[in-house]
PDB file of C-alpha atoms in Angstrom:
ATOM      1  CA  UNK A  25     130.542  91.589  99.021  1.00 92.00           C
ATOM      2  CA  UNK A  26     126.892  92.300  98.783  1.00 94.00           C
ATOM      3  CA  UNK A  27     125.779  93.792  95.406  1.00 94.00           C
ATOM      4  CA  UNK A  28     122.298  95.305  94.759  1.00 94.00           C
ATOM      5  CA  UNK A  29     120.372  95.598  91.247  1.00 93.00           C
ATOM      6  CA  UNK A  30     117.612  97.834  90.831  1.00 92.00           C
ATOM      7  CA  UNK A  31     115.447  98.374  87.739  1.00 88.00           C
ATOM      8  CA  UNK A  32     112.549 100.378  86.820  1.00 86.00           C
ATOM      9  CA  UNK A  33     110.639 100.098  83.169  1.00 79.00           C
ATOM     10  CA  UNK A  34     110.087 103.794  82.278  1.00 71.00           C
ATOM     11  CA  UNK A  35     111.905 107.200  82.928  1.00 66.00           C
ATOM     12  CA  UNK A  36     109.065 108.423  84.781  1.00 63.00           C
ATOM     13  CA  UNK A  37     109.425 105.625  87.492  1.00 75.00           C
ATOM     14  CA  UNK A  38     111.502 106.280  90.322  1.00 79.00           C
ATOM     15  CA  UNK A  39     113.996 103.597  91.647  1.00 83.00           C
ATOM     16  CA  UNK A  40     114.338 105.255  95.138  1.00 89.00           C
ATOM     17  CA  UNK A  41     112.273 102.596  96.923  1.00 90.00           C
ATOM     18  CA  UNK A  42     114.389  99.747  95.409  1.00 91.00           C
ATOM     19  CA  UNK A  43     117.489 101.358  96.230  1.00 92.00           C
ATOM     20  CA  UNK A  44     116.431 102.420  99.801  1.00 93.00           C
ATOM     21  CA  UNK A  45     115.460  98.705 100.280  1.00 93.00           C
ATOM     22  CA  UNK A  46     118.707  97.469  98.806  1.00 94.00           C
ATOM     23  CA  UNK A  47     120.795  99.913 101.115  1.00 94.00           C
ATOM     24  CA  UNK A  48     118.982  98.706 104.262  1.00 95.00           C
ATOM     25  CA  UNK A  49     119.621  94.983 103.260  1.00 93.00           C
ATOM     26  CA  UNK A  50     123.430  95.766 103.151  1.00 93.00           C
ATOM     27  CA  UNK A  51     124.076  96.396  99.478  1.00 93.00           C
ATOM     28  CA  UNK A  52     127.654  97.737  99.485  1.00 94.00           C
ATOM     29  CA  UNK A  53     127.165  98.704  95.822  1.00 94.00           C
ATOM     30  CA  UNK A  54     124.024  99.254  93.630  1.00 93.00           C
ATOM     31  CA  UNK A  55     123.716  98.901  90.045  1.00 93.00           C
ATOM     32  CA  UNK A  56     120.446 100.887  88.746  1.00 91.00           C
ATOM     33  CA  UNK A  57     118.797 101.207  85.276  1.00 88.00           C
ATOM     34  CA  UNK A  58     115.936 102.387  83.432  1.00 83.00           C
ATOM     35  CA  UNK A  59     115.296  99.589  80.885  1.00 73.00           C
ATOM     36  CA  UNK A  60     112.191  97.645  80.067  1.00 69.00           C
ATOM     37  CA  UNK A  61     112.537  93.910  81.292  1.00 59.00           C
ATOM     38  CA  UNK A  62     111.550  92.599  77.952  1.00 63.00           C
ATOM     39  CA  UNK A  63     115.017  93.482  76.578  1.00 61.00           C
ATOM     40  CA  UNK A  64     117.527  90.835  77.099  1.00 63.00           C
ATOM     41  CA  UNK A  65     120.568  92.978  76.935  1.00 74.00           C
ATOM     42  CA  UNK A  66     120.554  95.406  79.995  1.00 83.00           C
ATOM     43  CA  UNK A  67     124.069  97.152  80.382  1.00 88.00           C
ATOM     44  CA  UNK A  68     123.859  97.849  84.107  1.00 89.00           C
ATOM     45  CA  UNK A  69     122.762  94.257  84.850  1.00 89.00           C
ATOM     46  CA  UNK A  70     125.482  92.748  82.552  1.00 90.00           C
ATOM     47  CA  UNK A  71     128.012  94.773  84.503  1.00 92.00           C
ATOM     48  CA  UNK A  72     126.785  93.760  87.675  1.00 93.00           C
ATOM     49  CA  UNK A  73     126.885  90.031  86.640  1.00 93.00           C
ATOM     50  CA  UNK A  74     130.344  90.377  85.311  1.00 93.00           C
ATOM     51  CA  UNK A  75     131.552  92.135  88.663  1.00 92.00           C
ATOM     52  CA  UNK A  76     130.209  89.498  90.965  1.00 94.00           C
ATOM     53  CA  UNK A  77     132.908  87.014  92.578  1.00 94.00           C
ATOM     54  CA  UNK A  78     132.537  83.785  94.291  1.00 95.00           C
ATOM     55  CA  UNK A  79     131.325  84.277  97.882  1.00 94.00           C
ATOM     56  CA  UNK A  80     129.201  87.524  96.842  1.00 95.00           C
ATOM     57  CA  UNK A  81     125.688  88.029  97.086  1.00 95.00           C
ATOM     58  CA  UNK A  82     123.339  89.640  94.719  1.00 96.00           C
ATOM     59  CA  UNK A  83     120.291  91.159  96.020  1.00 96.00           C
ATOM     60  CA  UNK A  84     117.189  92.445  94.317  1.00 94.00           C
ATOM     61  CA  UNK A  85     114.062  94.141  95.609  1.00 91.00           C
ATOM     62  CA  UNK A  86     111.776  91.705  93.570  1.00 88.00           C
ATOM     63  CA  UNK A  87     112.380  88.904  91.280  1.00 85.00           C
ATOM     64  CA  UNK A  88     110.766  90.642  88.301  1.00 83.00           C
ATOM     65  CA  UNK A  89     113.443  93.337  88.459  1.00 86.00           C
ATOM     66  CA  UNK A  90     116.049  90.780  87.657  1.00 86.00           C
ATOM     67  CA  UNK A  91     114.417  88.748  84.792  1.00 82.00           C
ATOM     68  CA  UNK A  92     112.010  88.834  81.958  1.00 75.00           C
ATOM     69  CA  UNK A  93     110.692  85.400  82.671  1.00 77.00           C
ATOM     70  CA  UNK A  94     110.705  82.638  84.917  1.00 78.00           C
ATOM     71  CA  UNK A  95     113.154  80.674  82.555  1.00 79.00           C
ATOM     72  CA  UNK A  96     115.433  83.651  82.415  1.00 83.00           C
ATOM     73  CA  UNK A  97     115.421  83.965  86.120  1.00 85.00           C
ATOM     74  CA  UNK A  98     116.233  80.286  86.618  1.00 84.00           C
ATOM     75  CA  UNK A  99     119.252  80.528  83.994  1.00 87.00           C
ATOM     76  CA  UNK A 100     120.497  83.700  85.699  1.00 89.00           C
ATOM     77  CA  UNK A 101     120.321  82.185  89.510  1.00 89.00           C
ATOM     78  CA  UNK A 102     121.889  78.976  88.094  1.00 88.00           C
ATOM     79  CA  UNK A 103     124.665  80.738  86.667  1.00 92.00           C
ATOM     80  CA  UNK A 104     125.198  82.571  90.027  1.00 93.00           C
ATOM     81  CA  UNK A 105     125.165  79.350  91.895  1.00 90.00           C
ATOM     82  CA  UNK A 106     127.695  77.542  89.599  1.00 92.00           C
ATOM     83  CA  UNK A 107     129.875  80.444  90.235  1.00 94.00           C
ATOM     84  CA  UNK A 108     129.483  80.243  94.250  1.00 93.00           C
ATOM     85  CA  UNK A 109     127.481  83.543  94.286  1.00 94.00           C
ATOM     86  CA  UNK A 110     124.367  83.878  96.628  1.00 93.00           C
ATOM     87  CA  UNK A 111     120.951  85.448  95.443  1.00 94.00           C
ATOM     88  CA  UNK A 112     118.419  87.106  97.817  1.00 93.00           C
ATOM     89  CA  UNK A 113     115.128  88.507  96.565  1.00 91.00           C
ATOM     90  CA  UNK A 114     113.827  91.003  99.342  1.00 91.00           C
ATOM     91  CA  UNK A 115     110.139  90.881  98.571  1.00 88.00           C
ATOM     92  CA  UNK A 116     109.766  87.146  98.058  1.00 83.00           C
ATOM     93  CA  UNK A 117     112.095  86.478 100.769  1.00 84.00           C
ATOM     94  CA  UNK A 118     114.256  84.029  98.598  1.00 87.00           C
ATOM     95  CA  UNK A 119     117.826  83.395  99.911  1.00 90.00           C
ATOM     96  CA  UNK A 120     119.773  80.998  98.011  1.00 89.00           C
ATOM     97  CA  UNK A 121     122.540  81.087 100.582  1.00 86.00           C
ATOM     98  CA  UNK A 122     120.581  79.120 102.852  1.00 87.00           C
ATOM     99  CA  UNK A 123     119.306  75.400 102.247  1.00 86.00           C
ATOM    100  CA  UNK A 124     115.614  76.474 102.459  1.00 86.00           C
ATOM    101  CA  UNK A 125     116.003  79.116  99.798  1.00 83.00           C
ATOM    102  CA  UNK A 126     118.016  76.866  97.427  1.00 82.00           C
ATOM    103  CA  UNK A 127     114.904  74.296  97.888  1.00 87.00           C
ATOM    104  CA  UNK A 128     112.501  77.095  96.995  1.00 83.00           C
ATOM    105  CA  UNK A 129     114.534  78.180  94.040  1.00 80.00           C
ATOM    106  CA  UNK A 130     114.795  74.707  92.741  1.00 81.00           C
ATOM    107  CA  UNK A 131     111.085  74.303  92.905  1.00 86.00           C
ATOM    108  CA  UNK A 132     110.898  77.304  90.693  1.00 77.00           C
ATOM    109  CA  UNK A 133     113.122  75.672  88.363  1.00 75.00           C
ATOM    110  CA  UNK A 134     111.216  72.441  88.254  1.00 83.00           C
ATOM    111  CA  UNK A 135     108.135  74.832  87.509  1.00 82.00           C
ATOM    112  CA  UNK A 136     109.811  76.446  84.634  1.00 75.00           C
ATOM    113  CA  UNK A 137     110.808  73.198  83.147  1.00 80.00           C
ATOM    114  CA  UNK A 138     107.162  71.850  83.584  1.00 86.00           C
ATOM    115  CA  UNK A 139     105.858  74.820  81.823  1.00 82.00           C
ATOM    116  CA  UNK A 140     108.353  74.579  78.846  1.00 81.00           C
ATOM    117  CA  UNK A 141     107.334  70.994  78.676  1.00 87.00           C
ATOM    118  CA  UNK A 142     103.646  71.715  78.592  1.00 89.00           C
ATOM    119  CA  UNK A 143     104.083  74.527  75.668  1.00 89.00           C
ATOM    120  CA  UNK A 144     106.163  72.087  73.669  1.00 90.00           C
ATOM    121  CA  UNK A 145     103.337  69.213  74.058  1.00 93.00           C
ATOM    122  CA  UNK A 146     100.666  71.830  73.165  1.00 92.00           C
ATOM    123  CA  UNK A 147     102.506  72.790  70.188  1.00 91.00           C
ATOM    124  CA  UNK A 148     103.314  69.366  68.914  1.00 92.00           C
ATOM    125  CA  UNK A 149      99.361  68.371  69.664  1.00 92.00           C
ATOM    126  CA  UNK A 150      98.294  71.581  67.793  1.00 90.00           C
ATOM    127  CA  UNK A 151     100.509  70.903  64.800  1.00 90.00           C
ATOM    128  CA  UNK A 152      99.203  67.323  64.667  1.00 90.00           C
ATOM    129  CA  UNK A 153      95.651  68.300  64.862  1.00 91.00           C
ATOM    130  CA  UNK A 154      96.182  70.867  62.082  1.00 89.00           C
ATOM    131  CA  UNK A 155      97.843  68.003  59.949  1.00 89.00           C
ATOM    132  CA  UNK A 156      94.864  65.732  60.552  1.00 91.00           C
ATOM    133  CA  UNK A 157      92.677  68.478  58.999  1.00 91.00           C
ATOM    134  CA  UNK A 158      94.800  68.649  56.099  1.00 88.00           C
ATOM    135  CA  UNK A 159      96.459  71.786  56.940  1.00 85.00           C
ATOM    136  CA  UNK A 160     100.297  72.046  56.290  1.00 80.00           C
ATOM    137  CA  UNK A 161     102.428  74.329  58.295  1.00 78.00           C
ATOM    138  CA  UNK A 162     104.928  76.748  57.058  1.00 80.00           C
ATOM    139  CA  UNK A 163     104.868  79.716  54.781  1.00 81.00           C
ATOM    140  CA  UNK A 164     102.695  79.513  51.515  1.00 83.00           C
ATOM    141  CA  UNK A 165     104.689  78.797  48.308  1.00 84.00           C
ATOM    142  CA  UNK A 166     105.398  82.073  46.596  1.00 87.00           C
ATOM    143  CA  UNK A 167     104.743  80.476  43.062  1.00 91.00           C
ATOM    144  CA  UNK A 168     101.627  78.389  42.526  1.00 90.00           C
ATOM    145  CA  UNK A 169     101.645  74.897  40.729  1.00 89.00           C
ATOM    146  CA  UNK A 170     100.013  76.752  37.517  1.00 92.00           C
ATOM    147  CA  UNK A 171     102.949  79.452  37.871  1.00 94.00           C
ATOM    148  CA  UNK A 172     105.435  76.779  37.985  1.00 93.00           C
ATOM    149  CA  UNK A 173     104.136  74.868  35.203  1.00 92.00           C
ATOM    150  CA  UNK A 174     104.224  78.262  33.066  1.00 94.00           C
ATOM    151  CA  UNK A 175     107.643  78.922  34.182  1.00 94.00           C
ATOM    152  CA  UNK A 176     108.807  75.494  33.125  1.00 92.00           C
ATOM    153  CA  UNK A 177     107.146  75.934  29.514  1.00 93.00           C
ATOM    154  CA  UNK A 178     108.847  79.331  29.236  1.00 94.00           C
ATOM    155  CA  UNK A 179     112.150  77.788  30.076  1.00 93.00           C
ATOM    156  CA  UNK A 180     111.720  75.371  26.975  1.00 93.00           C
ATOM    157  CA  UNK A 181     112.345  78.478  24.861  1.00 93.00           C
ATOM    158  CA  UNK A 182     116.265  78.780  24.499  1.00 92.00           C
ATOM    159  CA  UNK A 183     116.006  82.528  24.166  1.00 94.00           C
ATOM    160  CA  UNK A 184     114.387  83.079  27.478  1.00 94.00           C
ATOM    161  CA  UNK A 185     116.669  82.953  30.611  1.00 94.00           C
ATOM    162  CA  UNK A 186     116.037  81.804  34.266  1.00 94.00           C
ATOM    163  CA  UNK A 187     116.702  85.491  35.182  1.00 94.00           C
ATOM    164  CA  UNK A 188     114.026  86.733  32.607  1.00 95.00           C
ATOM    165  CA  UNK A 189     111.393  83.823  34.124  1.00 95.00           C
ATOM    166  CA  UNK A 190     112.418  84.913  37.557  1.00 94.00           C
ATOM    167  CA  UNK A 191     111.916  88.640  36.948  1.00 94.00           C
ATOM    168  CA  UNK A 192     108.533  87.826  34.992  1.00 94.00           C
ATOM    169  CA  UNK A 193     107.052  85.982  38.052  1.00 94.00           C
ATOM    170  CA  UNK A 194     108.768  88.742  40.654  1.00 94.00           C
ATOM    171  CA  UNK A 195     110.822  86.177  42.642  1.00 94.00           C
ATOM    172  CA  UNK A 196     114.541  85.406  42.770  1.00 94.00           C
ATOM    173  CA  UNK A 197     116.159  82.791  40.803  1.00 93.00           C
ATOM    174  CA  UNK A 198     116.768  80.670  43.973  1.00 93.00           C
ATOM    175  CA  UNK A 199     112.921  80.689  44.463  1.00 93.00           C
ATOM    176  CA  UNK A 200     112.405  79.809  40.899  1.00 93.00           C
ATOM    177  CA  UNK A 201     114.857  76.904  41.027  1.00 93.00           C
ATOM    178  CA  UNK A 202     113.302  75.541  44.290  1.00 91.00           C
ATOM    179  CA  UNK A 203     109.923  75.683  42.737  1.00 92.00           C
ATOM    180  CA  UNK A 204     111.107  73.917  39.706  1.00 91.00           C
ATOM    181  CA  UNK A 205     112.764  71.135  41.811  1.00 89.00           C
ATOM    182  CA  UNK A 206     109.736  70.704  44.043  1.00 83.00           C
ATOM    183  CA  UNK A 207     107.617  70.220  41.038  1.00 79.00           C
ATOM    184  CA  UNK A 208     110.180  67.753  39.384  1.00 79.00           C
ATOM    185  CA  UNK A 209     110.397  65.939  42.765  1.00 76.00           C
ATOM    186  CA  UNK A 210     106.525  64.990  42.766  1.00 68.00           C
TER     187      UNK A 210
END
């Protein structure tokens, strides 16, 4: 069975162009929705993907109608391929039911993996460069070293509880305990 999927991003867009192209390509059933592509959960797409069976073919008008990113696209098509389902994109002329189409799609997958590796390498290099300049990553401590020393001094008075000290510095007891431990460990 040939199943089509059409998506437009806003309510004022019209999916008719996509639907007409999918029908012309032989789609026997078409799932349509008006949802931004940035949302991971799209009900019609989820239903469409659940309905597909081995031997079926999913067709879309354009690749960006199916997925939010190249990574997302590769994951969806790989899942289809693992389940024995073909995939076609009309605009880009990709057809994973043929060996040439699978090759093109594997190249896309390799590019997506390469892109992820580059991003990871740049992130690591940026963090190392920041550390070399003396910058530490992460969130700034809620309590300064001076505040922690004041809190420790306050806790020497047996009439003052940790809860009261935490309220005084407007932090939770957990935050106060972690700060006191951090100072004790140094």
